[in-house]
Amino acid sequence: MKAHDGMYIDGAWRPAAGPDVIEVVNPADERVIATVPAGTVEDVDAAVRAARAALPGWAATPPAERAARLAALRDGLVARRDEIAETVTAELGSPLKLSQTVHAGVPIAVTGSYAELAATYAFEERTGNSTVFHEPVGVVGAITPWNYPLHQIVAKTAPALAAGCTVVVKPAEDTPLVARLFARAVHEAGIPAGVFNLVTGLGPVAGQALAEHPGVDLLSFTGSTAVGRRIGAIATGMVKKVALELGGKSANVILPGADLARAVNVGVANVMSNSGQTCSAWTRMLVHRDQYDEAVELAAAAAAKYGDRIGPLVNAGQRERVRGYIEKGVAEGARLVAGGPDSPHERGYHVSPTVFADVTPEMTIAQEEIFGPVLSVLRYADEEDALRIANGTVYGLAGAVWAGDEAEAVAFARRMETGQVDINGGRFNPLAPFGGYKQSGVGRELGAHGLTEYLQTKSLQF
Ligand code: NAP
Ligand code: MG
């Protein structure tokens, strides 16, 4: 057990204002592996003041120099790749291989993409008799979740720094260790004091203080819809800019001409990865009624193969929440064809890979975000029915379409109310805008679209 103290504020590790700590638990064995300070209103205030003080200097730093610091940060993350992976595995419970490829690999790619964008983006343009400057929004307050703990921090911090903003991050209480590691990498990359600050702490204390702080110009939040709605209202009420990345209930639509086995297998893998703790996971599989029984059989077999290959959920509360949804699915008449509510291990917050058949669109498990390894397979009669079901939730974050013909898949995808659609298994693209239609959120992350979130425009007329 390691007792960490200090929070990264104004370029140094400062002691916390209060005595409280957060225990970090390894969800695979339920042991306390570390403690970190539980930041208070005073710590948040110190961090926001540091970010404000650093803003004029960083905003005036030439983009090429900001790009060089981001490139150094990317190199630092590359050098710490193993340490990042081991840390995420310890505090989140993800299998080491996934931690290597995704939890370490994606933030490295995203940081690299913003090093490049900072160097190449047109921060100045001409229109008619005007010159338009794209200027940094100011001080960014970032509140992040535990599911992709480093990715969520980087998806906000890297574009903010590229834009010339300064940042205060409040990471999830379950995963503060990789956030501390990131702060060390920021320091080593030569990013000036106060440009990036880290306050570990509890959501309703440190998170709330950040959302309410008058020195924050933009609040960027990723997490649950309930919290996002609440703190979004606070920040909007203070006329701050707000970016929200909330939940999803994404549809994987398998049209009749598709390669059924491939679509089902990739679909199951998509849901089970990271133990289902992915906001963009395709948690609803939509299959034509003529292929339904075959698809259910394939999905059950694919899920059964996962067995021990997925890690536990992040904490006991999430496990209970997911079990509750599984029980609700059974109670509402869905048919369990793999997994179930029982825990497959004595220790650790595990839930078995679970597949439900005979799920109808109005069931709770077809409407609400479960955030666990649970797939619902739904039946549709024709394309219009599939579209109605796909669009029939409050969410619209991601999705997939599989068809024999790419043009057919694209035509369907264009009618989906959702921010991202993968066509016939298209790969994740760290440059593509990511974010939600409807209640999945406000704004976009990643790539050039993610950069513009952190910019505001000023036009000069000549
Ligand atoms: P959450 O409570 O919304 O947590 C997200 C972040 O917000 C964390 O840093 C959290 O701090 C902070 N927070 C919590 N209450 C706050 C408040 N009143 N003011 C300011 N910040 C606050 O999410 P969760 O409880 O960890 O997970 C619950 C559900 O949210 C999941 O089951 C899932 O459905 C959804 N979720 C979605 C995503 C996504 O990527 N869209 C990610 C995670 C969770 P603490 O860590 O201290 O709570
Ligand atoms: Mg929480």
Short mmCIF file of C-alpha atoms and ligand atoms in Angstrom, two decimals:
data_model
loop_
_atom_site.label_atom_id
_atom_site.label_comp_id
_atom_site.label_asym_id
_atom_site.label_seq_id
_atom_site.Cartn_x
_atom_site.Cartn_y
_atom_site.Cartn_z
CA MET A 1 0.00 0.00 0.00
CA LYS A 2 1.41 3.34 -0.99
CA ALA A 3 0.24 6.57 0.63
CA HIS A 4 0.64 9.31 -1.96
CA ASP A 5 0.49 12.86 -0.87
CA GLY A 6 0.31 16.07 -2.72
CA MET A 7 -1.53 17.22 -5.77
CA TYR A 8 0.08 18.63 -8.89
CA ILE A 9 -0.65 22.36 -8.69
CA ASP A 10 1.34 25.19 -10.27
CA GLY A 11 4.13 22.90 -11.43
CA ALA A 12 4.81 21.18 -8.10
CA TRP A 13 3.39 18.52 -5.81
CA ARG A 14 1.62 20.58 -3.12
CA PRO A 15 0.29 19.15 0.13
CA ALA A 16 -3.51 18.97 0.24
CA ALA A 17 -5.38 21.55 2.29
CA GLY A 18 -7.28 18.91 4.27
CA PRO A 19 -6.38 15.59 5.92
CA ASP A 20 -8.83 13.30 4.08
CA VAL A 21 -7.68 10.59 1.72
CA ILE A 22 -9.26 8.31 -0.90
CA GLU A 23 -8.46 4.61 -0.82
CA VAL A 24 -7.67 3.10 -4.20
CA VAL A 25 -8.83 -0.51 -4.50
CA ASN A 26 -7.69 -3.17 -6.93
CA PRO A 27 -11.02 -4.51 -8.22
CA ALA A 28 -9.51 -7.90 -9.07
CA ASP A 29 -8.66 -8.78 -5.44
CA GLU A 30 -10.45 -6.03 -3.48
CA ARG A 31 -7.22 -4.94 -1.76
CA VAL A 32 -6.41 -1.31 -0.99
CA ILE A 33 -3.34 -0.55 -3.08
CA ALA A 34 -2.84 3.14 -2.38
CA THR A 35 -4.29 6.30 -0.94
CA VAL A 36 -4.39 9.75 -2.53
CA PRO A 37 -5.46 13.07 -1.03
CA ALA A 38 -9.15 13.95 -1.17
CA GLY A 39 -9.01 17.51 -2.47
CA THR A 40 -11.28 20.19 -1.11
CA VAL A 41 -12.67 23.52 -2.30
CA GLU A 42 -9.39 25.16 -1.23
CA ASP A 43 -7.27 22.83 -3.37
CA VAL A 44 -9.52 23.40 -6.37
CA ASP A 45 -9.27 27.13 -5.81
CA ALA A 46 -5.46 26.97 -5.68
CA ALA A 47 -5.40 24.94 -8.90
CA VAL A 48 -7.78 27.27 -10.76
CA ARG A 49 -5.76 30.32 -9.62
CA ALA A 50 -2.59 28.67 -10.90
CA ALA A 51 -4.29 27.90 -14.22
CA ARG A 52 -5.52 31.50 -14.54
CA ALA A 53 -2.10 32.89 -13.77
CA ALA A 54 -0.50 30.64 -16.40
CA LEU A 55 -3.10 31.39 -19.07
CA PRO A 56 -1.72 34.58 -20.68
CA GLY A 57 1.74 33.07 -21.10
CA TRP A 58 0.57 29.75 -22.52
CA ALA A 59 -2.04 31.38 -24.77
CA ALA A 60 0.70 33.60 -26.22
CA THR A 61 3.12 30.70 -26.70
CA PRO A 62 3.52 30.08 -30.44
CA PRO A 63 1.56 27.00 -31.59
CA ALA A 64 4.80 25.41 -32.82
CA GLU A 65 6.18 25.54 -29.26
CA ARG A 66 2.95 24.16 -27.80
CA ALA A 67 3.23 21.40 -30.42
CA ALA A 68 6.80 20.66 -29.31
CA ARG A 69 5.70 20.31 -25.66
CA LEU A 70 2.88 17.98 -26.70
CA ALA A 71 5.32 15.90 -28.75
CA ALA A 72 7.57 15.67 -25.69
CA LEU A 73 4.55 14.63 -23.63
CA ARG A 74 3.72 11.91 -26.16
CA ASP A 75 7.32 10.67 -25.97
CA GLY A 76 7.11 10.65 -22.17
CA LEU A 77 3.94 8.57 -22.31
CA VAL A 78 5.63 6.19 -24.74
CA ALA A 79 8.53 5.80 -22.29
CA ARG A 80 6.05 5.08 -19.48
CA ARG A 81 3.85 2.77 -21.52
CA ASP A 82 4.37 -0.29 -19.30
CA GLU A 83 3.95 1.71 -16.12
CA ILE A 84 0.71 3.20 -17.47
CA ALA A 85 -0.62 -0.24 -18.39
CA GLU A 86 0.29 -1.75 -15.01
CA THR A 87 -1.26 1.19 -13.17
CA VAL A 88 -4.54 1.00 -15.08
CA THR A 89 -4.68 -2.76 -14.57
CA ALA A 90 -4.15 -2.28 -10.84
CA GLU A 91 -6.80 0.40 -10.31
CA LEU A 92 -9.36 -0.47 -13.02
CA GLY A 93 -8.89 -4.23 -13.24
CA SER A 94 -8.54 -4.46 -17.02
CA PRO A 95 -6.43 -7.32 -18.44
CA LEU A 96 -2.83 -6.20 -18.99
CA LYS A 97 -2.99 -6.69 -22.75
CA LEU A 98 -5.98 -4.35 -23.04
CA SER A 99 -4.21 -1.87 -20.77
CA GLN A 100 -1.20 -1.94 -23.07
CA THR A 101 -3.02 -1.59 -26.36
CA VAL A 102 -5.95 0.61 -25.42
CA HIS A 103 -5.48 2.31 -22.04
CA ALA A 104 -1.86 3.25 -22.84
CA GLY A 105 -1.90 3.06 -26.64
CA VAL A 106 -4.87 5.32 -27.41
CA PRO A 107 -3.73 8.24 -25.19
CA ILE A 108 -0.31 8.08 -26.85
CA ALA A 109 -1.93 8.27 -30.29
CA VAL A 110 -4.25 11.09 -29.23
CA THR A 111 -1.44 13.14 -27.66
CA GLY A 112 0.56 12.65 -30.86
CA SER A 113 -2.40 13.76 -32.97
CA TYR A 114 -2.63 17.04 -31.03
CA ALA A 115 1.10 17.64 -31.29
CA GLU A 116 0.55 17.53 -35.03
CA LEU A 117 -2.68 19.55 -35.01
CA ALA A 118 -1.14 22.29 -32.84
CA ALA A 119 1.61 22.64 -35.43
CA THR A 120 -0.65 22.64 -38.49
CA TYR A 121 -4.03 24.07 -37.46
CA ALA A 122 -5.05 27.40 -39.04
CA PHE A 123 -5.44 29.54 -35.90
CA GLU A 124 -6.00 32.50 -38.21
CA GLU A 125 -8.15 32.80 -41.35
CA ARG A 126 -9.46 35.45 -43.73
CA THR A 127 -13.07 35.96 -44.74
CA GLY A 128 -14.13 38.99 -46.80
CA ASN A 129 -12.59 42.04 -45.15
CA SER A 130 -11.98 40.22 -41.86
CA THR A 131 -9.24 38.26 -40.23
CA VAL A 132 -10.62 35.66 -37.83
CA PHE A 133 -8.44 34.51 -34.93
CA HIS A 134 -9.14 31.22 -33.17
CA GLU A 135 -8.18 31.99 -29.59
CA PRO A 136 -8.11 29.76 -26.51
CA VAL A 137 -11.32 29.67 -24.48
CA GLY A 138 -9.36 30.11 -21.24
CA VAL A 139 -9.20 27.95 -18.12
CA VAL A 140 -10.65 24.47 -18.61
CA GLY A 141 -12.13 22.44 -15.77
CA ALA A 142 -12.09 18.75 -16.71
CA ILE A 143 -14.00 16.11 -14.75
CA THR A 144 -13.28 12.60 -15.94
CA PRO A 145 -14.53 9.04 -15.34
CA TRP A 146 -12.71 5.80 -14.55
CA ASN A 147 -13.64 3.63 -17.53
CA TYR A 148 -10.80 4.76 -19.84
CA PRO A 149 -9.00 6.75 -17.19
CA LEU A 150 -6.00 8.09 -19.07
CA HIS A 151 -7.80 8.41 -22.39
CA GLN A 152 -10.50 10.60 -20.83
CA ILE A 153 -7.88 12.91 -19.30
CA VAL A 154 -5.89 13.12 -22.54
CA ALA A 155 -8.97 13.60 -24.75
CA LYS A 156 -9.58 16.86 -22.85
CA THR A 157 -6.08 17.96 -21.85
CA ALA A 158 -4.26 17.47 -25.17
CA PRO A 159 -6.64 19.59 -27.30
CA ALA A 160 -6.93 22.17 -24.53
CA LEU A 161 -3.14 22.58 -24.39
CA ALA A 162 -2.92 22.59 -28.19
CA ALA A 163 -5.48 25.41 -28.25
CA GLY A 164 -3.55 27.45 -25.67
CA CYS A 165 -5.89 26.82 -22.75
CA THR A 166 -4.78 25.90 -19.25
CA VAL A 167 -6.36 23.00 -17.39
CA VAL A 168 -7.47 21.69 -14.01
CA VAL A 169 -8.35 17.99 -14.00
CA LYS A 170 -10.45 16.24 -11.36
CA PRO A 171 -10.08 12.52 -12.18
CA ALA A 172 -12.45 9.78 -11.02
CA GLU A 173 -11.92 8.72 -7.43
CA ASP A 174 -11.53 5.07 -8.50
CA THR A 175 -8.61 5.76 -10.86
CA PRO A 176 -6.43 8.60 -9.56
CA LEU A 177 -3.09 6.78 -9.91
CA VAL A 178 -2.77 6.94 -13.68
CA ALA A 179 -3.79 10.61 -13.43
CA ARG A 180 -0.82 11.22 -11.10
CA LEU A 181 1.43 9.39 -13.53
CA PHE A 182 0.17 11.65 -16.32
CA ALA A 183 0.97 14.75 -14.23
CA ARG A 184 4.55 13.51 -13.84
CA ALA A 185 4.80 13.08 -17.62
CA VAL A 186 3.42 16.61 -18.13
CA HIS A 187 6.07 17.97 -15.76
CA GLU A 188 8.88 16.12 -17.52
CA ALA A 189 7.67 17.36 -20.90
CA GLY A 190 8.57 20.90 -19.87
CA ILE A 191 5.01 22.19 -19.90
CA PRO A 192 5.16 25.39 -17.83
CA ALA A 193 3.94 25.57 -14.22
CA GLY A 194 0.19 26.13 -13.88
CA VAL A 195 -0.66 25.07 -17.44
CA PHE A 196 -1.80 21.65 -16.21
CA ASN A 197 -3.05 21.00 -12.67
CA LEU A 198 -4.41 17.89 -11.01
CA VAL A 199 -6.74 17.79 -8.00
CA THR A 200 -7.70 14.31 -6.83
CA GLY A 201 -10.92 14.20 -4.85
CA LEU A 202 -14.55 13.21 -4.62
CA GLY A 203 -17.08 14.26 -7.24
CA PRO A 204 -19.55 16.05 -4.97
CA VAL A 205 -16.68 17.94 -3.26
CA ALA A 206 -13.77 18.63 -5.62
CA GLY A 207 -15.78 18.06 -8.83
CA GLN A 208 -18.59 20.32 -7.71
CA ALA A 209 -16.10 23.01 -6.61
CA LEU A 210 -14.53 22.95 -10.06
CA ALA A 211 -17.92 23.19 -11.82
CA GLU A 212 -18.89 26.14 -9.62
CA HIS A 213 -15.58 28.00 -9.73
CA PRO A 214 -15.94 31.42 -11.37
CA GLY A 215 -12.36 31.14 -12.66
CA VAL A 216 -13.25 28.25 -14.97
CA ASP A 217 -14.25 29.29 -18.50
CA LEU A 218 -15.12 25.88 -19.93
CA LEU A 219 -16.29 22.83 -18.06
CA SER A 220 -15.69 19.55 -19.84
CA PHE A 221 -17.33 16.55 -18.23
CA THR A 222 -17.46 12.86 -19.08
CA GLY A 223 -19.55 10.48 -17.01
CA SER A 224 -23.12 9.73 -16.08
CA THR A 225 -26.08 11.62 -17.51
CA ALA A 226 -27.38 12.36 -14.00
CA VAL A 227 -24.21 14.16 -12.88
CA GLY A 228 -23.64 15.74 -16.29
CA ARG A 229 -27.09 17.26 -16.32
CA ARG A 230 -26.63 18.69 -12.82
CA ILE A 231 -23.19 20.23 -13.20
CA GLY A 232 -23.95 21.27 -16.78
CA ALA A 233 -26.84 23.32 -15.39
CA ILE A 234 -24.58 24.92 -12.77
CA ALA A 235 -21.92 25.84 -15.31
CA THR A 236 -24.41 27.05 -17.93
CA GLY A 237 -26.08 29.17 -15.27
CA MET A 238 -22.74 30.91 -14.79
CA VAL A 239 -22.46 31.34 -18.60
CA LYS A 240 -19.48 29.02 -18.85
CA LYS A 241 -19.03 26.93 -21.94
CA VAL A 242 -19.95 23.32 -21.33
CA ALA A 243 -18.93 20.09 -23.04
CA LEU A 244 -20.66 16.89 -21.92
CA GLU A 245 -19.83 13.35 -22.92
CA LEU A 246 -22.51 11.19 -21.34
CA GLY A 247 -23.83 7.70 -21.80
CA GLY A 248 -24.93 5.59 -24.71
CA LYS A 249 -27.09 2.63 -25.70
CA SER A 250 -25.66 2.10 -29.14
CA ALA A 251 -27.20 -0.14 -31.77
CA ASN A 252 -25.32 -2.72 -33.80
CA VAL A 253 -27.59 -3.13 -36.83
CA ILE A 254 -27.04 -6.32 -38.82
CA LEU A 255 -28.84 -6.03 -42.17
CA PRO A 256 -29.87 -9.28 -43.92
CA GLY A 257 -27.06 -9.30 -46.51
CA ALA A 258 -24.27 -9.00 -43.92
CA ASP A 259 -21.70 -11.61 -42.96
CA LEU A 260 -23.72 -12.70 -39.93
CA ALA A 261 -21.04 -14.65 -38.06
CA ARG A 262 -18.52 -11.84 -38.36
CA ALA A 263 -21.04 -9.15 -37.41
CA VAL A 264 -22.14 -11.09 -34.33
CA ASN A 265 -18.63 -12.00 -33.20
CA VAL A 266 -17.27 -8.48 -33.59
CA GLY A 267 -20.42 -7.18 -31.93
CA VAL A 268 -20.01 -9.42 -28.88
CA ALA A 269 -16.32 -8.51 -28.59
CA ASN A 270 -17.22 -4.83 -28.75
CA VAL A 271 -19.54 -5.18 -25.74
CA MET A 272 -17.33 -7.44 -23.63
CA SER A 273 -14.15 -5.40 -24.07
CA ASN A 274 -13.25 -3.46 -20.89
CA SER A 275 -15.96 -5.56 -19.19
CA GLY A 276 -18.64 -3.55 -20.94
CA GLN A 277 -17.55 -0.30 -19.31
CA THR A 278 -17.52 1.66 -22.56
CA CYS A 279 -19.92 4.51 -23.27
CA SER A 280 -19.87 3.80 -27.02
CA ALA A 281 -20.38 0.00 -26.69
CA TRP A 282 -22.89 -1.57 -29.09
CA THR A 283 -25.05 -2.94 -26.30
CA ARG A 284 -28.09 -3.57 -28.52
CA MET A 285 -27.71 -6.03 -31.38
CA LEU A 286 -30.49 -5.74 -33.97
CA VAL A 287 -31.05 -8.80 -36.14
CA HIS A 288 -33.62 -9.58 -38.86
CA ARG A 289 -36.24 -12.06 -37.62
CA ASP A 290 -35.24 -14.65 -40.25
CA GLN A 291 -31.66 -14.73 -38.93
CA TYR A 292 -32.52 -14.16 -35.29
CA ASP A 293 -32.17 -17.68 -33.88
CA GLU A 294 -28.87 -18.21 -35.63
CA ALA A 295 -27.54 -14.88 -34.37
CA VAL A 296 -28.58 -15.64 -30.79
CA GLU A 297 -26.79 -18.98 -30.94
CA LEU A 298 -23.65 -17.35 -32.32
CA ALA A 299 -23.76 -14.59 -29.70
CA ALA A 300 -24.22 -17.03 -26.81
CA ALA A 301 -21.30 -19.14 -28.05
CA ALA A 302 -19.09 -16.07 -28.49
CA ALA A 303 -19.90 -14.80 -24.99
CA ALA A 304 -19.27 -18.21 -23.42
CA LYS A 305 -15.78 -18.17 -24.93
CA TYR A 306 -14.94 -14.99 -23.02
CA GLY A 307 -15.08 -16.63 -19.61
CA ASP A 308 -12.03 -15.39 -17.75
CA ARG A 309 -10.73 -13.16 -20.51
CA ILE A 310 -12.51 -10.11 -19.19
CA GLY A 311 -11.58 -8.32 -16.00
CA PRO A 312 -13.80 -7.34 -13.08
CA LEU A 313 -15.95 -4.22 -12.97
CA VAL A 314 -14.37 -1.17 -11.38
CA ASN A 315 -16.00 -1.37 -7.95
CA ALA A 316 -18.62 -3.15 -5.85
CA GLY A 317 -21.24 -0.50 -6.56
CA GLN A 318 -20.94 -0.98 -10.32
CA ARG A 319 -21.13 -4.76 -9.92
CA GLU A 320 -24.34 -4.45 -7.90
CA ARG A 321 -25.76 -2.02 -10.45
CA VAL A 322 -25.03 -4.41 -13.33
CA ARG A 323 -26.41 -7.41 -11.45
CA GLY A 324 -29.54 -5.38 -10.75
CA TYR A 325 -30.00 -4.80 -14.49
CA ILE A 326 -29.51 -8.50 -15.24
CA GLU A 327 -32.15 -9.40 -12.68
CA LYS A 328 -34.45 -6.76 -14.13
CA GLY A 329 -33.95 -8.21 -17.63
CA VAL A 330 -35.05 -11.63 -16.39
CA ALA A 331 -37.99 -10.15 -14.48
CA GLU A 332 -39.20 -8.26 -17.55
CA GLY A 333 -39.21 -11.45 -19.63
CA ALA A 334 -35.94 -11.43 -21.56
CA ARG A 335 -34.25 -14.82 -22.03
CA LEU A 336 -30.74 -15.37 -20.63
CA VAL A 337 -28.64 -17.33 -23.12
CA ALA A 338 -25.20 -16.68 -21.56
CA GLY A 339 -23.97 -15.49 -18.17
CA GLY A 340 -26.32 -14.22 -15.50
CA PRO A 341 -26.29 -12.33 -12.21
CA ASP A 342 -24.09 -14.74 -10.23
CA SER A 343 -20.47 -13.77 -9.68
CA PRO A 344 -18.04 -16.22 -11.33
CA HIS A 345 -15.32 -15.63 -8.70
CA GLU A 346 -15.08 -15.44 -4.90
CA ARG A 347 -12.99 -12.29 -4.94
CA GLY A 348 -13.10 -9.32 -7.22
CA TYR A 349 -16.02 -7.44 -8.70
CA HIS A 350 -16.67 -9.84 -11.58
CA VAL A 351 -19.78 -10.30 -13.69
CA SER A 352 -20.00 -13.06 -16.32
CA PRO A 353 -20.30 -12.12 -19.99
CA THR A 354 -24.07 -12.04 -20.36
CA VAL A 355 -26.35 -12.23 -23.40
CA PHE A 356 -30.11 -11.70 -23.41
CA ALA A 357 -32.37 -12.88 -26.23
CA ASP A 358 -36.04 -11.99 -26.77
CA VAL A 359 -35.36 -8.43 -25.71
CA THR A 360 -38.05 -5.97 -26.81
CA PRO A 361 -37.32 -2.28 -27.38
CA GLU A 362 -39.23 -0.96 -24.36
CA MET A 363 -37.51 -3.21 -21.80
CA THR A 364 -35.25 -1.49 -19.27
CA ILE A 365 -32.20 -3.42 -20.51
CA ALA A 366 -32.88 -2.11 -24.03
CA GLN A 367 -33.24 1.50 -22.88
CA GLU A 368 -30.80 2.19 -20.05
CA GLU A 369 -27.01 2.18 -20.01
CA ILE A 370 -25.89 -0.86 -18.00
CA PHE A 371 -22.11 -0.32 -18.17
CA GLY A 372 -21.28 -3.98 -17.78
CA PRO A 373 -20.68 -7.03 -20.01
CA VAL A 374 -24.33 -7.37 -21.00
CA LEU A 375 -25.62 -7.64 -24.57
CA SER A 376 -29.29 -7.44 -25.60
CA VAL A 377 -30.26 -9.08 -28.89
CA LEU A 378 -33.39 -7.59 -30.47
CA ARG A 379 -35.44 -8.78 -33.45
CA TYR A 380 -36.63 -6.53 -36.29
CA ALA A 381 -39.12 -7.13 -39.09
CA ASP A 382 -37.76 -4.83 -41.81
CA GLU A 383 -35.39 -1.89 -42.27
CA GLU A 384 -37.90 0.72 -41.10
CA ASP A 385 -38.49 -1.30 -37.96
CA ALA A 386 -34.72 -1.60 -37.40
CA LEU A 387 -34.32 2.16 -37.77
CA ARG A 388 -37.16 2.86 -35.34
CA ILE A 389 -35.58 0.56 -32.75
CA ALA A 390 -32.05 1.91 -33.34
CA ASN A 391 -33.26 5.49 -32.86
CA GLY A 392 -35.65 4.60 -30.05
CA THR A 393 -33.63 5.60 -26.99
CA VAL A 394 -32.69 8.93 -25.41
CA TYR A 395 -29.07 8.28 -26.39
CA GLY A 396 -27.14 8.63 -29.64
CA LEU A 397 -23.42 8.17 -29.14
CA ALA A 398 -22.23 5.42 -31.48
CA GLY A 399 -23.37 2.41 -33.47
CA ALA A 400 -22.58 -0.03 -36.23
CA VAL A 401 -24.16 -1.15 -39.47
CA TRP A 402 -23.32 -4.37 -41.31
CA ALA A 403 -24.60 -5.04 -44.82
CA GLY A 404 -23.63 -7.02 -47.90
CA ASP A 405 -23.26 -3.77 -49.76
CA GLU A 406 -21.36 -0.79 -48.30
CA ALA A 407 -23.68 1.76 -49.92
CA GLU A 408 -26.65 0.12 -48.26
CA ALA A 409 -24.93 0.31 -44.87
CA VAL A 410 -24.04 3.98 -45.43
CA ALA A 411 -27.63 4.83 -46.41
CA PHE A 412 -28.87 3.26 -43.19
CA ALA A 413 -26.16 4.92 -41.07
CA ARG A 414 -27.12 8.35 -42.43
CA ARG A 415 -30.60 7.88 -40.96
CA MET A 416 -29.31 6.95 -37.49
CA GLU A 417 -29.51 9.62 -34.78
CA THR A 418 -26.01 9.05 -33.49
CA GLY A 419 -22.54 10.60 -33.54
CA GLN A 420 -20.43 7.71 -34.86
CA VAL A 421 -21.22 4.63 -36.92
CA ASP A 422 -18.75 1.89 -37.84
CA ILE A 423 -19.49 0.41 -41.28
CA ASN A 424 -18.86 -3.34 -41.67
CA GLY A 425 -16.39 -3.34 -38.79
CA GLY A 426 -14.60 -0.05 -39.54
CA ARG A 427 -11.74 0.61 -37.13
CA PHE A 428 -11.61 3.21 -34.32
CA ASN A 429 -10.10 6.41 -35.67
CA PRO A 430 -8.50 8.72 -33.07
CA LEU A 431 -8.89 11.67 -35.49
CA ALA A 432 -12.64 11.26 -36.02
CA PRO A 433 -14.99 13.46 -33.97
CA PHE A 434 -16.47 11.55 -31.04
CA GLY A 435 -19.60 12.68 -29.21
CA GLY A 436 -23.30 12.36 -28.93
CA TYR A 437 -26.59 13.22 -30.53
CA LYS A 438 -29.57 13.67 -28.17
CA GLN A 439 -28.84 12.99 -24.47
CA SER A 440 -25.45 11.43 -25.15
CA GLY A 441 -23.94 14.83 -24.79
CA VAL A 442 -22.93 18.22 -26.06
CA GLY A 443 -19.81 18.81 -28.14
CA ARG A 444 -17.21 16.62 -29.78
CA GLU A 445 -13.85 15.24 -28.69
CA LEU A 446 -10.79 14.12 -30.69
CA GLY A 447 -9.19 15.37 -33.88
CA ALA A 448 -9.67 18.86 -35.28
CA HIS A 449 -13.31 18.93 -34.11
CA GLY A 450 -12.11 18.26 -30.57
CA LEU A 451 -9.65 21.13 -30.86
CA THR A 452 -12.34 23.64 -31.86
CA GLU A 453 -14.17 22.96 -28.58
CA TYR A 454 -11.32 24.77 -26.82
CA LEU A 455 -11.23 27.73 -29.21
CA GLN A 456 -13.31 30.88 -29.51
CA THR A 457 -13.23 33.29 -32.40
CA LYS A 458 -12.36 36.95 -32.68
CA SER A 459 -12.79 38.79 -35.96
CA LEU A 460 -10.97 41.95 -36.98
CA GLN A 461 -12.42 44.01 -39.86
CA PHE A 462 -10.18 45.92 -42.26
P1 NAP B 1 -20.13 9.78 -12.39
O1 NAP B 1 -20.51 9.82 -10.96
O2 NAP B 1 -20.88 10.61 -13.36
O3 NAP B 1 -18.56 10.12 -12.46
C1 NAP B 1 -17.90 10.86 -13.46
C2 NAP B 1 -17.04 11.95 -12.83
O4 NAP B 1 -17.87 12.94 -12.23
C3 NAP B 1 -16.14 11.44 -11.70
O5 NAP B 1 -14.93 12.15 -11.69
C4 NAP B 1 -16.96 11.77 -10.48
O6 NAP B 1 -16.24 11.82 -9.29
C5 NAP B 1 -17.52 13.11 -10.87
N1 NAP B 1 -18.68 13.52 -10.09
C6 NAP B 1 -19.59 12.74 -9.44
N2 NAP B 1 -20.51 13.51 -8.83
C7 NAP B 1 -20.19 14.80 -9.09
C8 NAP B 1 -20.77 16.07 -8.72
N3 NAP B 1 -21.86 16.14 -7.97
N4 NAP B 1 -20.16 17.18 -9.16
C9 NAP B 1 -19.08 17.13 -9.93
N5 NAP B 1 -18.47 15.97 -10.29
C10 NAP B 1 -19.03 14.82 -9.89
O7 NAP B 1 -20.16 8.31 -12.91
P2 NAP B 1 -19.96 6.99 -12.02
O8 NAP B 1 -20.74 7.06 -10.74
O9 NAP B 1 -18.52 6.81 -11.83
O10 NAP B 1 -20.61 5.92 -12.96
C11 NAP B 1 -22.05 5.79 -12.98
C12 NAP B 1 -22.57 5.54 -14.37
O11 NAP B 1 -22.17 6.59 -15.26
C13 NAP B 1 -22.02 4.31 -15.06
O12 NAP B 1 -22.64 3.16 -14.67
C14 NAP B 1 -22.23 4.65 -16.51
O13 NAP B 1 -23.55 4.38 -16.90
C15 NAP B 1 -22.00 6.12 -16.55
N6 NAP B 1 -20.62 6.43 -17.00
C16 NAP B 1 -20.45 6.87 -18.26
C17 NAP B 1 -19.18 7.14 -18.72
C18 NAP B 1 -18.93 7.64 -20.09
O14 NAP B 1 -17.83 7.50 -20.60
N7 NAP B 1 -19.88 8.29 -20.74
C19 NAP B 1 -18.08 6.94 -17.90
C20 NAP B 1 -18.28 6.49 -16.60
C21 NAP B 1 -19.55 6.26 -16.17
P3 NAP B 1 -16.15 10.45 -8.41
O15 NAP B 1 -15.22 9.59 -9.14
O16 NAP B 1 -15.65 10.88 -7.09
O17 NAP B 1 -17.54 9.88 -8.35
MG MG B 2 -19.44 8.40 -8.90
#
